[in-house]
JSON list of C-alpha atoms in Angstrom, two decimals:
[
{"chain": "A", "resi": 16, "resn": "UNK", "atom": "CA", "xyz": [29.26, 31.50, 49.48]},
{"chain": "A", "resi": 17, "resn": "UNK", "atom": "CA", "xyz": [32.56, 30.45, 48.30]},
{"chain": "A", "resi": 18, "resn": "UNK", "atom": "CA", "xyz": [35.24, 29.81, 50.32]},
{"chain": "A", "resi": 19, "resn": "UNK", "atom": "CA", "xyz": [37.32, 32.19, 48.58]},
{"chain": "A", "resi": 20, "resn": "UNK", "atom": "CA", "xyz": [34.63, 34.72, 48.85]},
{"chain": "A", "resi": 21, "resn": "UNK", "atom": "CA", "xyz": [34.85, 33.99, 52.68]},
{"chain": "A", "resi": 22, "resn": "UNK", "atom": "CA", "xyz": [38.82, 34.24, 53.15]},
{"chain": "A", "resi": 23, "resn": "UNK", "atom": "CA", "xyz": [38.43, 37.70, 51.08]},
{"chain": "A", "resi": 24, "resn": "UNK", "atom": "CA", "xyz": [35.97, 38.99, 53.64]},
{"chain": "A", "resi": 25, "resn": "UNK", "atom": "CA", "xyz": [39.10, 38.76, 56.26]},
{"chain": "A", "resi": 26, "resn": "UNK", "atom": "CA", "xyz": [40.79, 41.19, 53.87]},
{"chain": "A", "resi": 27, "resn": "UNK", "atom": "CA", "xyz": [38.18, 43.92, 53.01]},
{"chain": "A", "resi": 28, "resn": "UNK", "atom": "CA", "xyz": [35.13, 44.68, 51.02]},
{"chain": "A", "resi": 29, "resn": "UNK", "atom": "CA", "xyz": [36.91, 45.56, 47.78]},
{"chain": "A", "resi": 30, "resn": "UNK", "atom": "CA", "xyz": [38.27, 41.53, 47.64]},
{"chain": "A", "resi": 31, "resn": "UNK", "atom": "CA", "xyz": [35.18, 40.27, 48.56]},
{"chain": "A", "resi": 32, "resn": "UNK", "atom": "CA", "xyz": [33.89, 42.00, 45.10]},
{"chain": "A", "resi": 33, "resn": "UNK", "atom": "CA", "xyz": [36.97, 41.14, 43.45]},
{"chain": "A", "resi": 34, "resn": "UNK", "atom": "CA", "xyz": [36.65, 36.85, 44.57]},
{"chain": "A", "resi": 35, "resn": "UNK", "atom": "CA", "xyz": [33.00, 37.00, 43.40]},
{"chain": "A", "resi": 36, "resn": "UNK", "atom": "CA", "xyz": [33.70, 39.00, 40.15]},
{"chain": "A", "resi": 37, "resn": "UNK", "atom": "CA", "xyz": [36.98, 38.32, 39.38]},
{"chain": "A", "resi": 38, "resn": "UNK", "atom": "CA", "xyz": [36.92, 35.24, 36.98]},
{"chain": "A", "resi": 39, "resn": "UNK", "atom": "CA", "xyz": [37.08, 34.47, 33.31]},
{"chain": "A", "resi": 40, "resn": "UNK", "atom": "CA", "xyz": [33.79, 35.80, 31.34]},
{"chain": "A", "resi": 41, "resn": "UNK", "atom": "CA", "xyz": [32.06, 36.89, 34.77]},
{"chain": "A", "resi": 42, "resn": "UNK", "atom": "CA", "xyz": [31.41, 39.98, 34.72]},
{"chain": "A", "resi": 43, "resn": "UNK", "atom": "CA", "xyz": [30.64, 39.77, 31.17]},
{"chain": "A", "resi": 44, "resn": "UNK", "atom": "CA", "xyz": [28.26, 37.00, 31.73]},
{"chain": "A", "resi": 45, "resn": "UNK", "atom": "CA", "xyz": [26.38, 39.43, 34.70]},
{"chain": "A", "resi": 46, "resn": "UNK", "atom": "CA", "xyz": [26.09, 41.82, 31.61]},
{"chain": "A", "resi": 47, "resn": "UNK", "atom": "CA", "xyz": [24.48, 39.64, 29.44]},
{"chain": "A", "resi": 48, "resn": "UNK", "atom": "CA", "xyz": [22.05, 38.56, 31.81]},
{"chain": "A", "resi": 49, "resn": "UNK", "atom": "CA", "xyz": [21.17, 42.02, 32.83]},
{"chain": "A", "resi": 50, "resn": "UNK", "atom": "CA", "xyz": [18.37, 41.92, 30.54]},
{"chain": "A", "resi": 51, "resn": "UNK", "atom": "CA", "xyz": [16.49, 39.30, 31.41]},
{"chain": "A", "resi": 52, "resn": "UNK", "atom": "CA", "xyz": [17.02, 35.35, 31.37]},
{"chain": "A", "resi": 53, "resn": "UNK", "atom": "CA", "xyz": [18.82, 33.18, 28.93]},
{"chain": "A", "resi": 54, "resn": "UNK", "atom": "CA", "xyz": [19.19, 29.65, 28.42]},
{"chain": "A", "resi": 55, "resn": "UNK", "atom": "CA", "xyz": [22.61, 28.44, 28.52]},
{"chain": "A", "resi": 56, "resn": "UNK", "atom": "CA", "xyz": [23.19, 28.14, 24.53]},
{"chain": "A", "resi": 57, "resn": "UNK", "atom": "CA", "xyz": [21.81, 31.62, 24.21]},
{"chain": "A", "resi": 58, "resn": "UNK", "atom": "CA", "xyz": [24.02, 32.93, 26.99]},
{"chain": "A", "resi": 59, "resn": "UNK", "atom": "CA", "xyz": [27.40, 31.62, 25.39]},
{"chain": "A", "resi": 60, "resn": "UNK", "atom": "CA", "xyz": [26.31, 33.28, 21.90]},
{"chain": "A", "resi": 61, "resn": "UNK", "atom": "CA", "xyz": [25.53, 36.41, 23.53]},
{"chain": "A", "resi": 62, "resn": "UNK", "atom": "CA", "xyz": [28.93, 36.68, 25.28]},
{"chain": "A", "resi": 63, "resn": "UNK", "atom": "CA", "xyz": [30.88, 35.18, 21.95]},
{"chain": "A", "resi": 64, "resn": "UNK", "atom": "CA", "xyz": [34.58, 33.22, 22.39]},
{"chain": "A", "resi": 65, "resn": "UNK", "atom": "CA", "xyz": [33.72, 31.72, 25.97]},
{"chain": "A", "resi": 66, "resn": "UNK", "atom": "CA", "xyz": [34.08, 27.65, 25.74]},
{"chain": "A", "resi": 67, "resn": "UNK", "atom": "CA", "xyz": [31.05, 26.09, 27.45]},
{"chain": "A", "resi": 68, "resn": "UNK", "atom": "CA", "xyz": [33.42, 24.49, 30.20]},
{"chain": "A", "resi": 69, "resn": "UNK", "atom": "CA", "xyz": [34.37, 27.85, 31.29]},
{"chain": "A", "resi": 70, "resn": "UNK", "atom": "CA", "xyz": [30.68, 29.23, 31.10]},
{"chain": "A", "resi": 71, "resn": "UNK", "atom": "CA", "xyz": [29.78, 26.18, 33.03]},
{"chain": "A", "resi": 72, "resn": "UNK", "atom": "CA", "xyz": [32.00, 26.94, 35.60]},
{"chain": "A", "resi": 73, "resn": "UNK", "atom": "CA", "xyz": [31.68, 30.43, 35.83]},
{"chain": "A", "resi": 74, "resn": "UNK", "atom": "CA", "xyz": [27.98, 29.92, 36.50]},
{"chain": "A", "resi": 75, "resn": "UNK", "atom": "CA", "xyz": [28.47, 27.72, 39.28]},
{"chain": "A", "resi": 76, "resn": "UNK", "atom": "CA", "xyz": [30.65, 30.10, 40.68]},
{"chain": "A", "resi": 77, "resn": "UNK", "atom": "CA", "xyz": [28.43, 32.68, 40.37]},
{"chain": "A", "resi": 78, "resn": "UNK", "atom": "CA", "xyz": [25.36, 30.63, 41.70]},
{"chain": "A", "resi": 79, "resn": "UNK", "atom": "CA", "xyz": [27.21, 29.55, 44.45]},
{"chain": "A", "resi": 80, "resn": "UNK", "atom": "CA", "xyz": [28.10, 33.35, 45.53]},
{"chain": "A", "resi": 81, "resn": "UNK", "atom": "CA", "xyz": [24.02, 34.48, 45.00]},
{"chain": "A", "resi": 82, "resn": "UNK", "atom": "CA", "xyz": [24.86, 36.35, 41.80]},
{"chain": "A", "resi": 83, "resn": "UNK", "atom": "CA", "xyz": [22.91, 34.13, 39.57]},
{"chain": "A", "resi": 84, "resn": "UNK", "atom": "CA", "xyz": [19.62, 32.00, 39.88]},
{"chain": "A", "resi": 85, "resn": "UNK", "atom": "CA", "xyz": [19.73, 28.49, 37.97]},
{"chain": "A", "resi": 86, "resn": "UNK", "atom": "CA", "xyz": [16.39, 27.14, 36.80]},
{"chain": "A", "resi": 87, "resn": "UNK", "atom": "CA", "xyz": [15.64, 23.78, 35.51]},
{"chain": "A", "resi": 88, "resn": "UNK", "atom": "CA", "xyz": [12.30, 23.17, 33.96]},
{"chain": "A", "resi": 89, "resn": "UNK", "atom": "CA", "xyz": [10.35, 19.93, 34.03]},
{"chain": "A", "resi": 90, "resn": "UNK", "atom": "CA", "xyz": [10.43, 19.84, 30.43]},
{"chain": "A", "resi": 91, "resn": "UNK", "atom": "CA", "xyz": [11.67, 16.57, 27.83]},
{"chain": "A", "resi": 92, "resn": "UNK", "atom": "CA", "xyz": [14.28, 18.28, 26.63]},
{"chain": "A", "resi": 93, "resn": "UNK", "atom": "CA", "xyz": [15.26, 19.41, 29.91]},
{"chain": "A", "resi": 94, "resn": "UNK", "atom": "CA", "xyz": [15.42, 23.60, 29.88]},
{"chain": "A", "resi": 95, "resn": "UNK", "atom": "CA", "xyz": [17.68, 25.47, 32.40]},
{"chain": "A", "resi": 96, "resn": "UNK", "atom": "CA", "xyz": [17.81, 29.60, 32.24]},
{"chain": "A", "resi": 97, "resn": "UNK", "atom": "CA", "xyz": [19.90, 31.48, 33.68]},
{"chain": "A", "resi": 98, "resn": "UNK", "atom": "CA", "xyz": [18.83, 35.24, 35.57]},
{"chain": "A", "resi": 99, "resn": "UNK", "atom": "CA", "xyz": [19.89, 37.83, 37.61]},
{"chain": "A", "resi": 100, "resn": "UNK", "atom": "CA", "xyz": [19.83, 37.95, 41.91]},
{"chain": "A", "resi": 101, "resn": "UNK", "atom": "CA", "xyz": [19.26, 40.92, 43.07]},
{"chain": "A", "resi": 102, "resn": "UNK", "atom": "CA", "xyz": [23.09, 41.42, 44.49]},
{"chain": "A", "resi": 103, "resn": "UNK", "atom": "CA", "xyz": [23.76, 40.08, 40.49]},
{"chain": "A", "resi": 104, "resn": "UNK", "atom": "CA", "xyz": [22.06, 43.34, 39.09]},
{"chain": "A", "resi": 105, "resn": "UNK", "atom": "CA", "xyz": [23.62, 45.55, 41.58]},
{"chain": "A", "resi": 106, "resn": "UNK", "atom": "CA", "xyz": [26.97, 43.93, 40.07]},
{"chain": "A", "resi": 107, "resn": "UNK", "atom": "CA", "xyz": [25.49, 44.38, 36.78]},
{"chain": "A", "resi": 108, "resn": "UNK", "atom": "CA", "xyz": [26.06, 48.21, 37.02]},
{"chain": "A", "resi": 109, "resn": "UNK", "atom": "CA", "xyz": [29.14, 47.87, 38.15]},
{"chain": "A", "resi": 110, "resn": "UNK", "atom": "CA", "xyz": [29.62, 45.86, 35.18]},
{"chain": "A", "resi": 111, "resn": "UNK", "atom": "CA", "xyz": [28.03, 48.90, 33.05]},
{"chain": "A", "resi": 112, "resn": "UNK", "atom": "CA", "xyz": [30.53, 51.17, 34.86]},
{"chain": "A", "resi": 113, "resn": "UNK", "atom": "CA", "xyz": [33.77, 49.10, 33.94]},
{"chain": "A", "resi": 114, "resn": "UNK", "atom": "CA", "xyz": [32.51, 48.57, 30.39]},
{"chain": "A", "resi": 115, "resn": "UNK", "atom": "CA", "xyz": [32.36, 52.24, 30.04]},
{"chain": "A", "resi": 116, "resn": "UNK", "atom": "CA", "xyz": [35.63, 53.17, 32.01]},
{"chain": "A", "resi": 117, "resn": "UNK", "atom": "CA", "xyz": [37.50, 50.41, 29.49]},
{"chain": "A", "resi": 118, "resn": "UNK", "atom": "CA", "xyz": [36.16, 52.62, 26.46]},
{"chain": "A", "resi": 119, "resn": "UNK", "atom": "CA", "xyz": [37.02, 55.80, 27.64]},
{"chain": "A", "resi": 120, "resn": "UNK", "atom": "CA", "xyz": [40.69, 54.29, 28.53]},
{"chain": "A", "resi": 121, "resn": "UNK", "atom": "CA", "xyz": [40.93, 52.61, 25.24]},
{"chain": "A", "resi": 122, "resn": "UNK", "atom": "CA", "xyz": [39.93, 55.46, 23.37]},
{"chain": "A", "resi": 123, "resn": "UNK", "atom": "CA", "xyz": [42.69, 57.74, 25.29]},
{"chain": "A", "resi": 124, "resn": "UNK", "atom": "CA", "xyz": [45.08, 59.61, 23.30]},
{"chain": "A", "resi": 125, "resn": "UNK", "atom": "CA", "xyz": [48.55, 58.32, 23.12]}
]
């Protein structure tokens, strides 16, 4: 866990989800990996105008906090995918949820 993550729990619940969320391309990242694993090329296409430095150290960030799981196979070309923690589908919804609230409130009248 972050430290970040650790000064938010001194605060309250809600900043504890907003330190471990709260981030360029996070939560969009946890929505991409919903699905199922992706290597790290795959990942950035999926989510679009992210630069890989970002993605890089959103995923850290995210590892770090137990949102994501970062696995390097054995392989020549080395392989790394990227999935899903448990507490990283649980945020997926939430994810879902936002995605869904942002349509609604960009498809408001006036």
């Amino acid at each position: 866990m972050r430290d970040a993550v650790r000064r938010a729990l001194e605060v309250c619940p809600i900043e504890v989800g907003v330190a471990v969320a709260g981030g360029d391309w996070k939560l969009t990242t946890v929505s991409k990996l919903a699905p199922g694993p992706l290597r790290f090329g795959e990942l950035q296409r999926a989510i679009g105008p992210v630069s890989a430095k970002t993605l890089t150290r959103q995923l850290r960030a995210l590892e770090e906090d137990g949102v994501v799981i970062r696995t390097v196979y054995a392989e020549v070309p080395p392989r790394v995918t990227y999935e899903l923690t448990e507490a990283g589908m649980a945020l997926a919804d939430i994810a879902d949820q936002l995605g869904s609230w942002g349509e609604k409130y960009v498809a408001r009248p006036g």
